[in-house]
XYZ file of C-alpha atoms in Angstrom:
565
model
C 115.984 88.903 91.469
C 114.485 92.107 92.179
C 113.748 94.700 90.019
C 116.343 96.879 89.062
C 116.288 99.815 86.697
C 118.348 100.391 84.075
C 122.053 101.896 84.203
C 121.525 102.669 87.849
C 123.404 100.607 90.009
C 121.487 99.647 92.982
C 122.147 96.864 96.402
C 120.113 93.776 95.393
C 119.288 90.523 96.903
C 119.457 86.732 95.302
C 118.292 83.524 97.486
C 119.513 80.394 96.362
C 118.726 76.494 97.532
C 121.551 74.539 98.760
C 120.603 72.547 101.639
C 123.826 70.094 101.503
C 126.456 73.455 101.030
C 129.342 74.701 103.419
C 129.737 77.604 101.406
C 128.340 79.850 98.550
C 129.336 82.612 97.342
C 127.936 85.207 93.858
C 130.498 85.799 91.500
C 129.507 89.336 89.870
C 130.846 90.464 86.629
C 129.744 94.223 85.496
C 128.924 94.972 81.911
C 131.280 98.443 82.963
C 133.971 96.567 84.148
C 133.438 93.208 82.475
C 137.479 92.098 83.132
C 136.197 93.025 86.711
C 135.642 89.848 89.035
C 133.419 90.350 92.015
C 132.910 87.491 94.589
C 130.211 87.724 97.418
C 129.704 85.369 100.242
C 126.128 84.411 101.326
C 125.068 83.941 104.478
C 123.055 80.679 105.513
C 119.138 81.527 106.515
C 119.013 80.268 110.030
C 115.367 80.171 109.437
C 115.167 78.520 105.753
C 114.638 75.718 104.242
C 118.603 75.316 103.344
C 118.344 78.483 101.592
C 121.503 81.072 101.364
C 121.262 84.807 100.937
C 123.527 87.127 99.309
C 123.250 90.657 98.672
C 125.115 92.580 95.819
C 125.332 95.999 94.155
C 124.361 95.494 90.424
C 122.671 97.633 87.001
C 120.441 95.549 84.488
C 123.043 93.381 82.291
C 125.056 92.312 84.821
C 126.534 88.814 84.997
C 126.437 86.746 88.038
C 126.699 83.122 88.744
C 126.792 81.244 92.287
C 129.299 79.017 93.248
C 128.840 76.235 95.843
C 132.050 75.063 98.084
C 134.688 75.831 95.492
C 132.371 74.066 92.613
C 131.819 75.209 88.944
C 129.789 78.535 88.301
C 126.278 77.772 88.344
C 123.489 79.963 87.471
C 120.674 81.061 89.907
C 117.604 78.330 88.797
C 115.272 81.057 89.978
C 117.089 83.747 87.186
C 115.214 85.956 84.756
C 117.742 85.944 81.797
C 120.194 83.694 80.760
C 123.669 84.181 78.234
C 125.858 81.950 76.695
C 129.404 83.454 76.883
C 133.150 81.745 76.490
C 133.101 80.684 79.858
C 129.932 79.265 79.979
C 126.806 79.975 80.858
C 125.586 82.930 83.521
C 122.929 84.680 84.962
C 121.968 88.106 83.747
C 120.254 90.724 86.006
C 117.273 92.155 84.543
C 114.222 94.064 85.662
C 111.471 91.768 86.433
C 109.096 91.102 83.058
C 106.513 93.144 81.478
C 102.640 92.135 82.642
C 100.159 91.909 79.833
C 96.612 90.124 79.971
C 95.720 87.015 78.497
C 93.624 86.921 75.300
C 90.151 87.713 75.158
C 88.071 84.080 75.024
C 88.505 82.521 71.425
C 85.508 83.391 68.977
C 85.631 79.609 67.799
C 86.813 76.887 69.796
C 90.621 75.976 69.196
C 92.489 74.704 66.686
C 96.110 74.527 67.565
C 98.921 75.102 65.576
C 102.472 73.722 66.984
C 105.268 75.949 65.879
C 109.247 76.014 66.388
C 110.269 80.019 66.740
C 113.700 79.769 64.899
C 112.106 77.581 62.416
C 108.621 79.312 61.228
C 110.521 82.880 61.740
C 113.982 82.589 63.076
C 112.723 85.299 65.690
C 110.045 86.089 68.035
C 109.736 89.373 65.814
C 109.984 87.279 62.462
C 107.196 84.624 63.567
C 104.814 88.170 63.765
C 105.280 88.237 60.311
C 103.543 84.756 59.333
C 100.571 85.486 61.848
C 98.052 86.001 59.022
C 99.177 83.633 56.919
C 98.366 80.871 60.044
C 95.466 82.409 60.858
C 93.936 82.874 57.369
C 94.406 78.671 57.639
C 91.498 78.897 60.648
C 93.984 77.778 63.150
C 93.559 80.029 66.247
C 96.046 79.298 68.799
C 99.574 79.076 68.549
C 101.930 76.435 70.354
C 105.273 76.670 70.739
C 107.354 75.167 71.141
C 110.155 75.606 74.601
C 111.035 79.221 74.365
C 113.477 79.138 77.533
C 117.204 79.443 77.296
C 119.177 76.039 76.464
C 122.495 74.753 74.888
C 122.373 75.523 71.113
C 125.634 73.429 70.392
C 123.496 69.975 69.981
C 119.975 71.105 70.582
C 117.462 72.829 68.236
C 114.357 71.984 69.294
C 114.760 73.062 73.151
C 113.684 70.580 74.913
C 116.850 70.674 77.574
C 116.254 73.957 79.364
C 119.048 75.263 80.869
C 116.759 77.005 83.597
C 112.930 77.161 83.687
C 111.956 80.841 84.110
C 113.743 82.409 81.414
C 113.016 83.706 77.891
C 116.129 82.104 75.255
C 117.871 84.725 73.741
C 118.556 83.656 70.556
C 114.866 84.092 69.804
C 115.095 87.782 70.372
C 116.004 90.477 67.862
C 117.762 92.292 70.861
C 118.742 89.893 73.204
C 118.354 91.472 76.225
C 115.001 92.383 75.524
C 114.453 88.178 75.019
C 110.862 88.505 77.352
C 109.495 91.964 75.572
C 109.843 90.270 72.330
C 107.755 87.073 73.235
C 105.456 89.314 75.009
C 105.059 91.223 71.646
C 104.387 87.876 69.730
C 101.755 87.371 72.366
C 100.207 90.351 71.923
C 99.982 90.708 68.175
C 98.316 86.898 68.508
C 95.672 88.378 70.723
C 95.178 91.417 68.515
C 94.188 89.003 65.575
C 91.767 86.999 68.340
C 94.056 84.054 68.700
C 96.065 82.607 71.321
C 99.291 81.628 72.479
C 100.344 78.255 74.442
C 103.622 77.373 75.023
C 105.637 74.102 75.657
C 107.438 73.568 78.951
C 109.758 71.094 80.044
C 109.438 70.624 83.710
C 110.383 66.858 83.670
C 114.123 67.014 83.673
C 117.000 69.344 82.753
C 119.274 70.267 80.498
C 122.509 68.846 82.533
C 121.292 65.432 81.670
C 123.399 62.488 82.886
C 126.233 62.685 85.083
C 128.545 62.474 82.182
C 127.201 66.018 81.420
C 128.004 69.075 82.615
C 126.759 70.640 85.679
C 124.857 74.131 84.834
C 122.805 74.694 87.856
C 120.115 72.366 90.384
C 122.840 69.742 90.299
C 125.938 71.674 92.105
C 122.923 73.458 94.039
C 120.681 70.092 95.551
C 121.768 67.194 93.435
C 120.673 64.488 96.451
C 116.893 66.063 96.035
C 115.867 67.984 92.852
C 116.364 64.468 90.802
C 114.625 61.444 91.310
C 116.752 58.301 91.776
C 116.305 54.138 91.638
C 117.273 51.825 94.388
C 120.652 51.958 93.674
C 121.021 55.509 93.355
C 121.467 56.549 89.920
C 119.345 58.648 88.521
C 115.750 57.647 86.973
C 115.566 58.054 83.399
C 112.157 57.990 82.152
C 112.600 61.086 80.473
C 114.946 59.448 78.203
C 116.825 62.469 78.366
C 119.392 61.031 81.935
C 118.043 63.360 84.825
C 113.896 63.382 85.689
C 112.772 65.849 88.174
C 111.200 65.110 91.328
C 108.130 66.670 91.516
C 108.092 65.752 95.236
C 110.822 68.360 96.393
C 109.488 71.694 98.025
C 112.201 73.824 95.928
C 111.325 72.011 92.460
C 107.709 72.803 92.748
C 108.298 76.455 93.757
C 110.389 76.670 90.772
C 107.965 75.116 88.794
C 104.919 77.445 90.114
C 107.386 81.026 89.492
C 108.125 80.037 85.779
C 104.325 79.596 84.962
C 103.594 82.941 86.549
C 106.257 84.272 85.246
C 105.265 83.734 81.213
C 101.687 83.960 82.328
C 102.374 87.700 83.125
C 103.315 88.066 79.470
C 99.690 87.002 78.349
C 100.817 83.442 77.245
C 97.316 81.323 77.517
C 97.969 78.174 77.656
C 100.949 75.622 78.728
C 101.638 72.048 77.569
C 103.643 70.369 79.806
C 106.240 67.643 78.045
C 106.333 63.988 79.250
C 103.934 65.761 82.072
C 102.990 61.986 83.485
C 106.715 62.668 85.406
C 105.267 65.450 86.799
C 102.691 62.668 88.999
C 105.361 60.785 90.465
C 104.556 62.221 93.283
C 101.153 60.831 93.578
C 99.977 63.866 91.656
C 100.170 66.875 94.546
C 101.984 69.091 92.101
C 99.860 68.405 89.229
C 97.043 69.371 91.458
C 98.939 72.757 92.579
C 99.784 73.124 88.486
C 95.416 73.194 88.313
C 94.848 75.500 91.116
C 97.281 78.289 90.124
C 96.204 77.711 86.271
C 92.381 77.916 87.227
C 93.671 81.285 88.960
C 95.086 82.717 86.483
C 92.843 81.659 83.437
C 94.968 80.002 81.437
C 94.608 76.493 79.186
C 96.667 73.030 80.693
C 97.087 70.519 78.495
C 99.526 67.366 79.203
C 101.415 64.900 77.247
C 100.726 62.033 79.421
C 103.068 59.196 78.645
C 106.358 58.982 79.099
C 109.346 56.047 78.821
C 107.712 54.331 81.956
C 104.486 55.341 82.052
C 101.056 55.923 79.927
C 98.250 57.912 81.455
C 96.199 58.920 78.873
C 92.861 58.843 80.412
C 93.985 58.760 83.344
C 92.242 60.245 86.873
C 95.726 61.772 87.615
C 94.606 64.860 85.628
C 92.566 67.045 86.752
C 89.049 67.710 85.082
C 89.470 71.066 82.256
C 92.907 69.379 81.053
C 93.467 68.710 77.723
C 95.769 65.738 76.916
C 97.479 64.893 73.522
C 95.722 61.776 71.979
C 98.170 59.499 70.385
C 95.353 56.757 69.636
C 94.524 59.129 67.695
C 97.616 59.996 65.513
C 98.170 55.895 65.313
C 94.904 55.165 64.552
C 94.199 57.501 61.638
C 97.197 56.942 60.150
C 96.801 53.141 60.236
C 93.616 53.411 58.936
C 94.156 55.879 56.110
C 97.044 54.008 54.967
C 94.659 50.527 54.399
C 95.223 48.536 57.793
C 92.409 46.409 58.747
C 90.461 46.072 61.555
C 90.544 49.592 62.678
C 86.905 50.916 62.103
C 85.835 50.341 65.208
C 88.499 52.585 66.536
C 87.927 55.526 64.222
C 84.243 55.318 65.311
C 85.847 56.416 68.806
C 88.535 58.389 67.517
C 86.673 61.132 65.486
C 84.098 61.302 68.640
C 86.385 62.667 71.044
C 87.704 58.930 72.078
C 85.165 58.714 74.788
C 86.369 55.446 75.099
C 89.524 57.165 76.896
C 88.285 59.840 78.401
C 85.126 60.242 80.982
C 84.578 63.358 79.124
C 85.544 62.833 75.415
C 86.047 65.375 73.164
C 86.392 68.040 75.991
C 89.496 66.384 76.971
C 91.088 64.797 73.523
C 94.035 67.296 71.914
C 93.811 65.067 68.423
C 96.381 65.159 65.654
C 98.478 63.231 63.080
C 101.376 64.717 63.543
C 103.924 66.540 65.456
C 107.086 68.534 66.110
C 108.378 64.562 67.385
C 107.697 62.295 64.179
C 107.213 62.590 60.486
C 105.911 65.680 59.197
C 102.177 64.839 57.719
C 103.720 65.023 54.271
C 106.330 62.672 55.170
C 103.827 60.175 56.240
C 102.783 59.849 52.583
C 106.191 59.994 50.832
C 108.160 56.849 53.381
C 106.632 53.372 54.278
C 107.772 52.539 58.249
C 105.519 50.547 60.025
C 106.651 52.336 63.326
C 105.227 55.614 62.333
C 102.215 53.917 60.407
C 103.295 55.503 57.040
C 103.118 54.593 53.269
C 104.540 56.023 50.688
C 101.463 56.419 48.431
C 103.348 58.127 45.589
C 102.970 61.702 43.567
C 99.500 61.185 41.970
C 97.936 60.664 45.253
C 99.895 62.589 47.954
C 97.743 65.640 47.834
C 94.589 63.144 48.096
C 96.109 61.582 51.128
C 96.690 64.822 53.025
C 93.496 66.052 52.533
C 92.316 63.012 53.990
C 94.270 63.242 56.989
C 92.935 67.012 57.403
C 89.563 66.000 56.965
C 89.552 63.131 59.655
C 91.314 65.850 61.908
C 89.781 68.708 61.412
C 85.739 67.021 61.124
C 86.259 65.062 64.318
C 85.657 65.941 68.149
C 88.176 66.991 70.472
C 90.982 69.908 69.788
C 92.751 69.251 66.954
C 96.219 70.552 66.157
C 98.710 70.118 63.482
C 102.710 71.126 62.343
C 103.829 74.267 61.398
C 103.726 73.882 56.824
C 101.577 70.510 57.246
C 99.319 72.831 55.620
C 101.259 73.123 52.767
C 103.186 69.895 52.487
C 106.487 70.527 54.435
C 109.030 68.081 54.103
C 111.942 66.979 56.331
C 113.204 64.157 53.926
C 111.806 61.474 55.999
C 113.904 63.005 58.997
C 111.622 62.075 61.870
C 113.886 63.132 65.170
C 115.451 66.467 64.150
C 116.335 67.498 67.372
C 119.517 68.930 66.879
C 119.221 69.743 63.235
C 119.206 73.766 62.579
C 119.140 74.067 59.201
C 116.958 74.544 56.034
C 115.717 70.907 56.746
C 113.873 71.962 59.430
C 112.868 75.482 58.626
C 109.475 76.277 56.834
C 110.218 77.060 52.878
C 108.102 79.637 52.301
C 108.445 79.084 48.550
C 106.878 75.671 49.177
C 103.701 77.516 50.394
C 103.158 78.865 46.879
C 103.756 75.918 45.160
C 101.063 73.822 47.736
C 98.413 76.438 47.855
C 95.985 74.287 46.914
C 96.446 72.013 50.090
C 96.187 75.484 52.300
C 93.107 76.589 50.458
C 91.266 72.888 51.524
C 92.675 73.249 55.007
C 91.058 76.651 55.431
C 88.069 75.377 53.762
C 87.304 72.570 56.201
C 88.243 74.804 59.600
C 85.352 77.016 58.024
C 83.289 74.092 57.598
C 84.221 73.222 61.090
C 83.423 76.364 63.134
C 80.254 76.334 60.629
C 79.417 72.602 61.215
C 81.119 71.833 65.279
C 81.188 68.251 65.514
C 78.787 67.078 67.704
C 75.925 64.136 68.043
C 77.299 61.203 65.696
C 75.641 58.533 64.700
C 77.592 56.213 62.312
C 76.953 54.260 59.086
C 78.605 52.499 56.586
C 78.214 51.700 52.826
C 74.659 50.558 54.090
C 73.047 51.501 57.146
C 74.855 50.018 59.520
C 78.717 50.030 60.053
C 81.092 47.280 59.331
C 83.222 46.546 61.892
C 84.700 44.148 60.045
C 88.586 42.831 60.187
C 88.403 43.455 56.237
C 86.351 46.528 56.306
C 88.136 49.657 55.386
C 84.598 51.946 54.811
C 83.020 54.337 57.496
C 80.355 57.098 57.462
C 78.912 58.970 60.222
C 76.586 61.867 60.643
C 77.395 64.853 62.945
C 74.950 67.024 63.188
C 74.716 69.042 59.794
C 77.565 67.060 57.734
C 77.842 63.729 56.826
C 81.272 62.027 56.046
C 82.281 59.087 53.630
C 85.616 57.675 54.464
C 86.365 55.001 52.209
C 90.063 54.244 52.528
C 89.523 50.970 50.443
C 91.545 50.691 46.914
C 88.933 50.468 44.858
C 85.416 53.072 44.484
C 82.348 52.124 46.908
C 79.098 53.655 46.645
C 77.771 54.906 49.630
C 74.078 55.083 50.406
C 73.061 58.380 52.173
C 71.418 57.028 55.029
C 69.871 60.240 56.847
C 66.674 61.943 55.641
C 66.578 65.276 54.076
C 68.454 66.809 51.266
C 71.993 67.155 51.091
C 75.302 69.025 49.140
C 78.321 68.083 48.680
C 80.770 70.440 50.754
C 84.072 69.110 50.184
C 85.397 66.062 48.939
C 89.418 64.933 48.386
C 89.646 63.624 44.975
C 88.950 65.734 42.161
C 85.534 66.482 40.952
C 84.416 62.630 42.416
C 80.787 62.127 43.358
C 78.940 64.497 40.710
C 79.413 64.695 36.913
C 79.513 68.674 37.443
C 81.193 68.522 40.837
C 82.804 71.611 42.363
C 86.252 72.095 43.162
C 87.995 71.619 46.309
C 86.846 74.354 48.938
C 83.263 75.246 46.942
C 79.811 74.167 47.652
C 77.876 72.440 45.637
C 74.566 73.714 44.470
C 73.092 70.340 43.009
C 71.518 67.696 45.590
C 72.616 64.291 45.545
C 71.605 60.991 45.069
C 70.289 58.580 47.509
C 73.758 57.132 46.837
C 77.150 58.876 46.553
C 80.423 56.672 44.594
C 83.340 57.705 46.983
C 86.751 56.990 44.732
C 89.591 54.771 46.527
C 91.420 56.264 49.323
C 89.280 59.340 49.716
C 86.726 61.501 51.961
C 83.523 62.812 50.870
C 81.621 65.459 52.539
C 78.146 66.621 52.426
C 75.927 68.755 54.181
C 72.645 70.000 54.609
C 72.066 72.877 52.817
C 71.644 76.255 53.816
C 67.985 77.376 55.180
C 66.608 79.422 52.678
C-alpha cells in the first residue's frame, strides 16, 4: 500500500498475486461509513506475473480485503496492518512505517535474551519498563519472540502469522499505532546499548491444514505458495499442516518486503523458525535472505532443523549465520543431571562445538533452554528423560541453576536464555504452552524478589564473561589429563584467564589446579565450598588457593588469575 496521510482521503493502489483467478475484486469498508460496503474490480496486469491491480479512494484506518472469484475475504499478504473484527480478519490501510537506524555495534559481544511481549510486559510499551532490569542481568540483546498479527483464539505464542509484514496489534497500547510502538521498544533498547532481534516465521502460515480456514495466500495461489508431496497434499514438516515454498517468485518477494520492512524500524537481528524449510529450494532464498541482510547490517541466525530435516552445521548457511545449538541444550543438561559418557561432548560443547561447525563458536547460538521446552527451573523440579531433566529437589535447585548458567554463560559461542530463567520462573512443568495466555506463562515479577540471589550470580558471571571472553581452552580433569571415561562425570578446562571445575559427580572430588601461576576463586555454585573463609556468590576472593581445590557434588568452581597489580 502506499502511503497515505491521515484523515485525508486520497486514490490509492493495491497489487495482489493470483495467477489461477477469473476475477478479483477489493472490498472497502470506511472507518466514516463503516455500515458502508465498497467493492472494486481489479484489472489483470497484461504484463505481470499473474498479478491484479486495483485502485481505490481510501484515509488511514480503512478496512479492505480482496476477494478472489466469489471466494471468502482475504487480506492483501503484502498489507501493513492487520484487525481482528466480527467478520473476520481484514486489512487496514496505514501510512507506510516509521525508519529508524539499527543499533550502534554492541560494546560486548551478545548475550541473548528470548522474550514473549504479552508475557514479560503485556505491551510493547510495558516490556520498556523491564529493560533495566534485563540489562542489569548483562544480557544485551533482546529476542522476541513473532511480533506479527495472528489468531489469538488458540495461539499465544505467535507462531501462525496471519500475514508476514505486519506489526500484531494486541501488542500495542494504541492499536493502530502497532509499528510506532515496536519501533519505540527498539529504540529505548538501543538507547541502553543493546539490541533487538526478532523471531519470524517464514516456513508456513497461519491457515494451516485444509481443515482450516482460508485467511489469505491460499484463496490467492494455493497450487504454488505451499509445497506439496506426490500425491498432492500438502508437506508438513512444519508440523504446523501448510510449509511454504521457498521456490515461488511471490513467496520470496514477500519474504524479502517483511524483513525490510521491520528492518526500517531498527530491529537488528532476525531468527528465522524451522529456517531449514526455508532451503528446500536448494538454498537460493536463503542465499537472497544473506545478501539483503549483509545490506542492511543486520544479525541472521537460523533454527536449522525441522520435522524432516537437521542441518545444524550444515553448508546450506551461509558464513556470518548464527544457528541455535541443540547439542548443546541436550548435552548440558544430560550431563549436569549425572548421565555418563558425555565428557567428551562437553569438551566440544563449551568450545563453540567446533565439532559442528567449520567455524565454532562464531557460529554456535548455545542455550539450555527455550520459549519451546521446560523453563531452566523446570528442568530441576520434573524428571523426563525426553527433555533430559531431574528433579533434584529444594536444597539443591538453586545449585543446579547456577550450574547450568555457568556452563552457558563460561562457554564459546552466543549464549541465550528465557525470559525469568534468571530468577527461577516456573511453568509447572508445562513444556508446550502455546496457546496458554495466562499467569502460567507470564513473568511473576514477585518471583524476581524472592530469587534475587540467582539474578545477582547470573549478572556476576556475564561480568566475568565480558571480563574473561572465552577463548583458547585447553582441558583437564581431576588430574592432568581428562577422563573421557563412560563413568566419568568430572571436567576442567582453562580458557584463557579462568579455570573451571565441573564436577557433576554425587559425591566431593578434589581437583588439582593444573596451570601455573596463582589463582582466586571467582565464583563457585555451592555455598562457601573450596575455602574455609570463602566468599559469597558473585565476590572475589582475595586468598590464593591450593595446588588442589575440593569441588562439592553437583557443582562448578571458578577461579581466575588475579588482577595485575
Amino acid at each position: 500500500m502506499d502511503r497515505v496521510t491521515s484523515a485525508v482521503r486520497a486514490l490509492r493502489r493495491i497489487h495482489v498475486h493470483a495467477p489461477a483467478a477469473g476475477s478479483v475484486r477489493v472490498v472497502v469498508r470506511t472507518r466514516r461509513t463503516p455500515i458502508k460496503v465498497t467493492p472494486i474490480a481489479a484489472r489483470r496486469e497484461l504484463a505481470g506475473r499473474g498479478d491484479w491491480v486495483a485502485e481505490f479512494v481510501v484515509e488511514v484506518g480503512d478496512h479492505y480485503s480482496v476477494v478472489v472469484d466469489d471466494g471468502p475475504p482475504l487480506l492483501d499478504p503484502n498489507c501493513r496492518d492487520v484487525v481482528m473484527t466480527a467478520e473476520g480478519s481484514r486489512s487496514v490501510v496505514r501510512e507506510p512505517w516509521p525508519r529508524h537506524p539499527q543499533g550502534a555495534p554492541l560494546a560486548s559481544p551478545p548475550v541473548v535474551y528470548e522474550l514473549h511481549v504479552r508475557g514479560l510486559g503485556r505491551t510493547f510499551r510495558g516490556c520498556i519498563q523491564h529493560l533495566d532490569r534485563i540489562a542489569a542481568t548483562g544480557a544485551n540483546v533482546l529476542e522476541l519472540m513473532p511480533v506479527h498479527p495472528f489468531d489469538r483464539t488458540d495461539n499465544y505464542w505467535g507462531y501462525m502469522p496471519m500475514v508476514w509484514g505486519a506489526v500484531h496489534r494486541a501488542y500495542a497500547s494504541e492499536p493502530d499505532r502497532a509499528a510506532e510502538e515496536l519501533a519505540d521498544l527498539v529504540t529505548a533498547a538501543h538507547e541502553r546499548g543493546m539490541h533487538v532481534w526478532i523471531d519470524v516465521v517464514f516456513n508456513h502460515t497461519g491457515e494451516g491444514d485444509p481443515s482450516l480456514p482460508t485467511h489469505s495466500l491460499r484463496g490467492l495461489d494455493d497450487a504454488n505458495a505451499y509445497r506439496r508431496d506426490a500425491n498432492g497434499r500438502y508437506t508438513n514438516d512444519s508440523g504446523c499442516g501448510n510449509d511454504i515454498n521457498p521456490a515461488d517468485p511471490n513467496v520470496r518477494r514477500l519474504v524479502l518486503e517483511a524483513l525490510d520492512r521491520y528492518a526500517d524500524l531498527g530491529v537488528d537481528g532476525f531468527r528465522f523458525d524451522l529456517a531449514s524449510l526455508l532451503t528446500r529450494d536448494g538454498g537460493e532464498l536463503v542465499r537472497q535472505i544473506d545478501e539483503w541482510g549483509r545490506g542492511r547490517g543486520v544479525a541472521l541466525i537460523a533454527e536449522p532443523w525441522d520435522m524432516g530435516s537437521y542441518e545444524v552445521g550444515s553448508p546450506v548457511w551461509p558464513a556470518g549465520w548464527l544457528q541455535w545449538n541443540d547439542r548443546f541444550r541436550d548435552d548440558v543438561r544430560g550431563f549436569l543431571r549425572g548421565e555418563s559418557g558425555l565428557v567428551h561432548a562437553i569438551c566440544q560443547r563449551v568450545q563453540g562445538s567446533p565439532d559442528l561447525f567449520a567455524d565454532g563458536a562464531a557460529t554456535s547460538l548455545n542455550f539450555v533452554s527455550a520459549h519451546d521446552g521446560l523453563t531452566m527451573h523446570d528442568l530441576t523440579a520434573i524428571t523426563d528423560d525426553r527433555h533430559r531433566s531431574w528433579d533434584c529437589g529444594p536444597a539443591l535447585r538453586m545449585q543446579q541453576l547456577k550450574n547450568f548458567f555457568t556452563l552457558l554463560l563460561l562457554s564459546a559461542g552466543t549464549p541465550m536464555w528465557v525470559m525469568g530463567d534468571e530468577f527461577g520462573r516456573t511453568q509447572e512443568g508445562h513444556a508446550n504452552p502455546y496457546d496458554i495466555d495466562s499467569p502460567l506463562t507470564w513473568v511473576d515479577w514477585q518471583r524476581a524478589q524472592e530469587w534475587s540471589e540467582l539474578t545477582d550470580f547470573v549478572a556476576a558471571l556475564s561480568a566475568l564473561r565480558r571480563a574473561h571472553p572465552p577463548h583458547d581452552f585447553r582441558f583437564h580433569g581431576v588430574g592432568p589429563d581428562v577422563d573421557e571415561g563412560f563413568e566419568s562425570r568430572s571436567l576442567a578446562w582453562c580458557a584463557g584467564d579462568l579455570y573451571v571445575m565441573v564436577n557433576a559427580w554425587w559425591q566431593p572430588l578434589t581437583f588439582g589446579v593444573h596451570e601455573p601461576g596463582e589463582w582466586i576463586v571467582a565464583l563457585e555454585t555451592a555455598p562457601a565450598a573450596t575455602l574455609p573463609d570463602a566468599p559469597l556468590d558473585g565476590v572475589q576472593a582475595v586468598l590464593p588457593v591450593a595446588d588442589q581445590v575440593v569441588v562439592p557434588p553437583r557443582s562448578i568452581v571458578v577461579l581466575q588469575r588475579p588482577p595485575a597489580g
